[in-house]
């Protein structure tokens, strides 16, 4: 009787474990799906506090001082597990947006294996990155053209040199943290929930909106 109870208990625990693993990831968007939707993505950008309506006497000076023609938007969204961190980047005058982030290539199995070893990665848009209803945090900073050229080139280089994903050492918060560090921003501890990471990144940098890179 005891052995039977033990086996039943083990089966229940195994069932819960399997359910948890299956819920720990969301399907990746195919390149085709991401490209189809990218043209409208910038319309979903969140509005920064400093860019909301202000008294007429200060609105123009703030806009001139704190915004540039290009941007990088550090973002976090919900997922079945801990969530996901990624960036949007592009030109403020255009609706099109580029998406970069680090996720395991594939679905449930790759995600589960990525908690114990390195698995192949994807570094473009993943499922939910372009949907405003999944957004949990956003910190947008602006760049002039020269700095944007350097930052955008760095993002593409980082994508090309991030072939693997691992939940502990090569994850999404570490990926966008590298971008923030390259831009000269103060970067928080990278081992935390994506939403907390993005909010803390904004807090550490005083919510500054304009970033100017140091001379090379």
mmCIF file of C-alpha atoms in Angstrom:
data_model
loop_
_atom_site.group_PDB
_atom_site.id
_atom_site.type_symbol
_atom_site.label_atom_id
_atom_site.label_comp_id
_atom_site.label_asym_id
_atom_site.label_seq_id
_atom_site.Cartn_x
_atom_site.Cartn_y
_atom_site.Cartn_z
ATOM 1 C CA UNK A 1 0.000 0.000 0.000
ATOM 2 C CA UNK A 2 2.825 2.392 0.846
ATOM 3 C CA UNK A 3 4.643 1.692 -2.408
ATOM 4 C CA UNK A 4 1.476 2.355 -4.374
ATOM 5 C CA UNK A 5 0.969 5.664 -2.582
ATOM 6 C CA UNK A 6 4.588 6.617 -3.206
ATOM 7 C CA UNK A 7 4.223 5.861 -6.897
ATOM 8 C CA UNK A 8 1.033 7.915 -7.104
ATOM 9 C CA UNK A 9 2.688 10.819 -5.370
ATOM 10 C CA UNK A 10 5.658 10.623 -7.715
ATOM 11 C CA UNK A 11 3.357 10.642 -10.738
ATOM 12 C CA UNK A 12 1.520 13.706 -9.463
ATOM 13 C CA UNK A 13 4.784 15.544 -8.869
ATOM 14 C CA UNK A 14 6.046 14.549 -12.298
ATOM 15 C CA UNK A 15 2.824 15.806 -13.840
ATOM 16 C CA UNK A 16 3.177 19.158 -12.121
ATOM 17 C CA UNK A 17 6.812 19.389 -13.212
ATOM 18 C CA UNK A 18 5.909 18.641 -16.833
ATOM 19 C CA UNK A 19 3.095 21.194 -16.766
ATOM 20 C CA UNK A 20 5.464 23.795 -15.388
ATOM 21 C CA UNK A 21 8.048 23.091 -18.080
ATOM 22 C CA UNK A 22 5.440 23.286 -20.834
ATOM 23 C CA UNK A 23 4.252 26.658 -19.558
ATOM 24 C CA UNK A 24 7.733 28.146 -19.326
ATOM 25 C CA UNK A 25 7.982 29.331 -22.900
ATOM 26 C CA UNK A 26 6.024 30.868 -25.718
ATOM 27 C CA UNK A 27 6.444 30.043 -29.400
ATOM 28 C CA UNK A 28 8.923 32.137 -31.348
ATOM 29 C CA UNK A 29 7.626 34.260 -34.197
ATOM 30 C CA UNK A 30 8.883 33.156 -37.569
ATOM 31 C CA UNK A 31 10.964 35.639 -39.536
ATOM 32 C CA UNK A 32 8.087 35.902 -42.006
ATOM 33 C CA UNK A 33 5.573 36.821 -39.297
ATOM 34 C CA UNK A 34 7.923 39.336 -37.699
ATOM 35 C CA UNK A 35 8.689 41.033 -41.009
ATOM 36 C CA UNK A 36 5.008 41.286 -41.902
ATOM 37 C CA UNK A 37 4.241 43.164 -38.700
ATOM 38 C CA UNK A 38 7.346 45.232 -38.245
ATOM 39 C CA UNK A 39 6.074 48.144 -40.351
ATOM 40 C CA UNK A 40 3.326 48.968 -37.840
ATOM 41 C CA UNK A 41 5.223 48.227 -34.642
ATOM 42 C CA UNK A 42 6.385 51.773 -33.909
ATOM 43 C CA UNK A 43 2.769 52.864 -33.594
ATOM 44 C CA UNK A 44 2.625 50.902 -30.326
ATOM 45 C CA UNK A 45 5.517 52.758 -28.685
ATOM 46 C CA UNK A 46 4.804 53.886 -25.146
ATOM 47 C CA UNK A 47 4.930 57.584 -24.379
ATOM 48 C CA UNK A 48 7.740 58.729 -22.089
ATOM 49 C CA UNK A 49 6.754 60.863 -19.123
ATOM 50 C CA UNK A 50 8.814 63.796 -20.309
ATOM 51 C CA UNK A 51 7.119 63.764 -23.715
ATOM 52 C CA UNK A 52 3.579 64.017 -22.352
ATOM 53 C CA UNK A 53 1.774 67.386 -22.658
ATOM 54 C CA UNK A 54 3.513 70.047 -20.590
ATOM 55 C CA UNK A 55 3.040 73.785 -20.060
ATOM 56 C CA UNK A 56 3.690 75.676 -23.299
ATOM 57 C CA UNK A 57 6.570 77.616 -21.745
ATOM 58 C CA UNK A 58 8.674 74.482 -21.170
ATOM 59 C CA UNK A 59 7.535 72.042 -23.846
ATOM 60 C CA UNK A 60 9.825 73.209 -26.645
ATOM 61 C CA UNK A 61 13.000 73.491 -24.577
ATOM 62 C CA UNK A 62 12.491 70.007 -23.095
ATOM 63 C CA UNK A 63 11.935 68.476 -26.516
ATOM 64 C CA UNK A 64 15.088 70.072 -27.887
ATOM 65 C CA UNK A 65 17.197 69.083 -24.890
ATOM 66 C CA UNK A 66 16.038 65.507 -24.390
ATOM 67 C CA UNK A 67 15.174 64.013 -27.767
ATOM 68 C CA UNK A 68 17.077 62.991 -30.850
ATOM 69 C CA UNK A 69 16.033 61.641 -34.239
ATOM 70 C CA UNK A 70 16.914 58.027 -33.316
ATOM 71 C CA UNK A 71 16.073 55.855 -30.323
ATOM 72 C CA UNK A 72 16.669 52.616 -28.458
ATOM 73 C CA UNK A 73 13.729 51.382 -26.397
ATOM 74 C CA UNK A 74 14.533 48.873 -23.648
ATOM 75 C CA UNK A 75 11.392 46.805 -23.161
ATOM 76 C CA UNK A 76 9.979 43.910 -21.139
ATOM 77 C CA UNK A 77 6.898 41.830 -21.767
ATOM 78 C CA UNK A 78 4.971 39.038 -20.152
ATOM 79 C CA UNK A 79 5.613 35.391 -20.989
ATOM 80 C CA UNK A 80 4.495 32.076 -19.564
ATOM 81 C CA UNK A 81 7.526 32.062 -17.263
ATOM 82 C CA UNK A 82 9.602 35.030 -16.100
ATOM 83 C CA UNK A 83 8.941 37.285 -19.051
ATOM 84 C CA UNK A 84 11.281 38.541 -21.759
ATOM 85 C CA UNK A 85 13.527 41.600 -22.226
ATOM 86 C CA UNK A 86 14.416 43.010 -25.642
ATOM 87 C CA UNK A 87 14.959 46.284 -27.496
ATOM 88 C CA UNK A 88 13.209 48.219 -30.209
ATOM 89 C CA UNK A 89 15.398 50.622 -32.146
ATOM 90 C CA UNK A 90 15.028 52.878 -35.144
ATOM 91 C CA UNK A 91 14.259 56.398 -36.347
ATOM 92 C CA UNK A 92 11.589 58.453 -34.608
ATOM 93 C CA UNK A 93 10.146 59.734 -37.885
ATOM 94 C CA UNK A 94 9.515 56.220 -39.218
ATOM 95 C CA UNK A 95 6.903 53.649 -38.225
ATOM 96 C CA UNK A 96 9.214 50.718 -38.917
ATOM 97 C CA UNK A 97 11.093 49.330 -35.939
ATOM 98 C CA UNK A 98 13.934 46.841 -35.531
ATOM 99 C CA UNK A 99 13.710 44.259 -32.741
ATOM 100 C CA UNK A 100 16.616 42.541 -31.020
ATOM 101 C CA UNK A 101 16.610 40.125 -28.112
ATOM 102 C CA UNK A 102 18.052 36.785 -27.037
ATOM 103 C CA UNK A 103 15.797 33.727 -26.886
ATOM 104 C CA UNK A 104 16.260 29.960 -27.283
ATOM 105 C CA UNK A 105 15.691 28.763 -30.843
ATOM 106 C CA UNK A 106 12.667 26.508 -30.767
ATOM 107 C CA UNK A 107 9.947 25.936 -28.242
ATOM 108 C CA UNK A 108 9.523 24.067 -24.947
ATOM 109 C CA UNK A 109 12.354 21.557 -25.214
ATOM 110 C CA UNK A 110 14.993 24.170 -26.081
ATOM 111 C CA UNK A 111 13.815 26.378 -23.217
ATOM 112 C CA UNK A 112 13.980 23.529 -20.686
ATOM 113 C CA UNK A 113 17.396 22.342 -21.876
ATOM 114 C CA UNK A 114 18.633 25.938 -21.721
ATOM 115 C CA UNK A 115 18.364 25.793 -17.925
ATOM 116 C CA UNK A 116 21.043 23.120 -17.741
ATOM 117 C CA UNK A 117 23.209 23.753 -20.808
ATOM 118 C CA UNK A 118 23.680 26.085 -23.773
ATOM 119 C CA UNK A 119 21.175 25.849 -26.634
ATOM 120 C CA UNK A 120 21.055 27.556 -30.053
ATOM 121 C CA UNK A 121 19.595 31.052 -29.916
ATOM 122 C CA UNK A 122 17.506 33.477 -31.929
ATOM 123 C CA UNK A 123 18.184 37.213 -31.727
ATOM 124 C CA UNK A 124 15.335 38.831 -33.634
ATOM 125 C CA UNK A 125 11.681 39.409 -32.816
ATOM 126 C CA UNK A 126 9.964 36.712 -30.779
ATOM 127 C CA UNK A 127 6.285 36.074 -30.161
ATOM 128 C CA UNK A 128 4.704 39.024 -28.330
ATOM 129 C CA UNK A 129 7.518 41.557 -28.866
ATOM 130 C CA UNK A 130 5.312 43.683 -31.127
ATOM 131 C CA UNK A 131 2.085 43.406 -29.130
ATOM 132 C CA UNK A 132 1.345 46.324 -26.766
ATOM 133 C CA UNK A 133 -0.922 44.228 -24.535
ATOM 134 C CA UNK A 134 2.062 42.167 -23.363
ATOM 135 C CA UNK A 135 4.277 45.146 -22.488
ATOM 136 C CA UNK A 136 5.208 45.464 -18.804
ATOM 137 C CA UNK A 137 8.045 48.032 -18.849
ATOM 138 C CA UNK A 138 9.692 50.439 -21.269
ATOM 139 C CA UNK A 139 12.621 52.845 -21.118
ATOM 140 C CA UNK A 140 13.263 54.802 -24.321
ATOM 141 C CA UNK A 141 16.389 56.866 -24.871
ATOM 142 C CA UNK A 142 17.225 59.044 -27.869
ATOM 143 C CA UNK A 143 20.383 59.403 -29.936
ATOM 144 C CA UNK A 144 21.785 61.718 -32.553
ATOM 145 C CA UNK A 145 22.585 60.282 -35.965
ATOM 146 C CA UNK A 146 26.292 59.648 -35.394
ATOM 147 C CA UNK A 147 25.726 57.872 -32.082
ATOM 148 C CA UNK A 148 22.796 55.897 -33.480
ATOM 149 C CA UNK A 149 24.998 54.579 -36.260
ATOM 150 C CA UNK A 150 27.463 53.237 -33.697
ATOM 151 C CA UNK A 151 24.815 51.786 -31.388
ATOM 152 C CA UNK A 152 22.816 50.132 -34.161
ATOM 153 C CA UNK A 153 25.994 48.592 -35.566
ATOM 154 C CA UNK A 154 26.837 47.269 -32.086
ATOM 155 C CA UNK A 155 23.369 45.715 -31.733
ATOM 156 C CA UNK A 156 23.736 43.892 -35.042
ATOM 157 C CA UNK A 157 27.229 42.743 -34.077
ATOM 158 C CA UNK A 158 25.898 41.483 -30.740
ATOM 159 C CA UNK A 159 23.172 39.560 -32.556
ATOM 160 C CA UNK A 160 25.725 37.984 -34.887
ATOM 161 C CA UNK A 161 27.928 36.983 -31.948
ATOM 162 C CA UNK A 162 25.258 35.518 -29.653
ATOM 163 C CA UNK A 163 24.803 31.982 -31.020
ATOM 164 C CA UNK A 164 23.622 30.380 -27.780
ATOM 165 C CA UNK A 165 21.131 30.952 -24.969
ATOM 166 C CA UNK A 166 21.339 29.844 -21.357
ATOM 167 C CA UNK A 167 18.977 30.808 -18.565
ATOM 168 C CA UNK A 168 21.802 31.703 -16.171
ATOM 169 C CA UNK A 169 24.714 33.083 -18.197
ATOM 170 C CA UNK A 170 23.499 34.117 -21.666
ATOM 171 C CA UNK A 171 19.969 35.392 -21.244
ATOM 172 C CA UNK A 172 17.733 38.234 -22.396
ATOM 173 C CA UNK A 173 18.516 40.695 -19.596
ATOM 174 C CA UNK A 174 22.240 40.156 -20.110
ATOM 175 C CA UNK A 175 21.771 40.803 -23.834
ATOM 176 C CA UNK A 176 20.027 44.164 -23.459
ATOM 177 C CA UNK A 177 22.336 44.987 -20.545
ATOM 178 C CA UNK A 178 25.283 44.758 -22.948
ATOM 179 C CA UNK A 179 23.556 47.261 -25.232
ATOM 180 C CA UNK A 180 22.870 49.639 -22.348
ATOM 181 C CA UNK A 181 26.472 49.367 -21.160
ATOM 182 C CA UNK A 182 27.778 50.150 -24.655
ATOM 183 C CA UNK A 183 25.615 53.278 -24.632
ATOM 184 C CA UNK A 184 27.220 54.432 -21.380
ATOM 185 C CA UNK A 185 24.182 53.788 -19.188
ATOM 186 C CA UNK A 186 24.409 52.465 -15.656
ATOM 187 C CA UNK A 187 23.285 48.837 -15.707
ATOM 188 C CA UNK A 188 21.573 46.997 -12.823
ATOM 189 C CA UNK A 189 22.059 43.411 -11.718
ATOM 190 C CA UNK A 190 21.146 41.309 -14.742
ATOM 191 C CA UNK A 191 19.780 38.298 -12.844
ATOM 192 C CA UNK A 192 16.294 39.582 -12.170
ATOM 193 C CA UNK A 193 12.899 39.603 -13.828
ATOM 194 C CA UNK A 194 12.898 41.486 -17.157
ATOM 195 C CA UNK A 195 10.280 43.972 -15.946
ATOM 196 C CA UNK A 196 12.304 44.754 -12.828
ATOM 197 C CA UNK A 197 15.496 45.023 -14.885
ATOM 198 C CA UNK A 198 14.040 47.610 -17.282
ATOM 199 C CA UNK A 199 12.449 49.657 -14.495
ATOM 200 C CA UNK A 200 15.684 49.595 -12.498
ATOM 201 C CA UNK A 201 17.683 50.587 -15.600
ATOM 202 C CA UNK A 202 15.480 53.650 -15.981
ATOM 203 C CA UNK A 203 15.744 54.452 -12.272
ATOM 204 C CA UNK A 204 19.539 54.144 -12.151
ATOM 205 C CA UNK A 205 19.866 56.577 -15.041
ATOM 206 C CA UNK A 206 17.422 59.095 -13.641
ATOM 207 C CA UNK A 207 15.021 58.559 -16.515
ATOM 208 C CA UNK A 208 17.366 60.484 -18.814
ATOM 209 C CA UNK A 209 16.078 60.575 -22.363
ATOM 210 C CA UNK A 210 19.088 61.687 -24.382
ATOM 211 C CA UNK A 211 22.274 59.626 -24.562
ATOM 212 C CA UNK A 212 25.518 60.872 -26.053
ATOM 213 C CA UNK A 213 28.339 58.399 -26.526
ATOM 214 C CA UNK A 214 31.868 59.302 -25.577
ATOM 215 C CA UNK A 215 34.357 59.962 -28.348
ATOM 216 C CA UNK A 216 35.929 56.837 -29.812
#
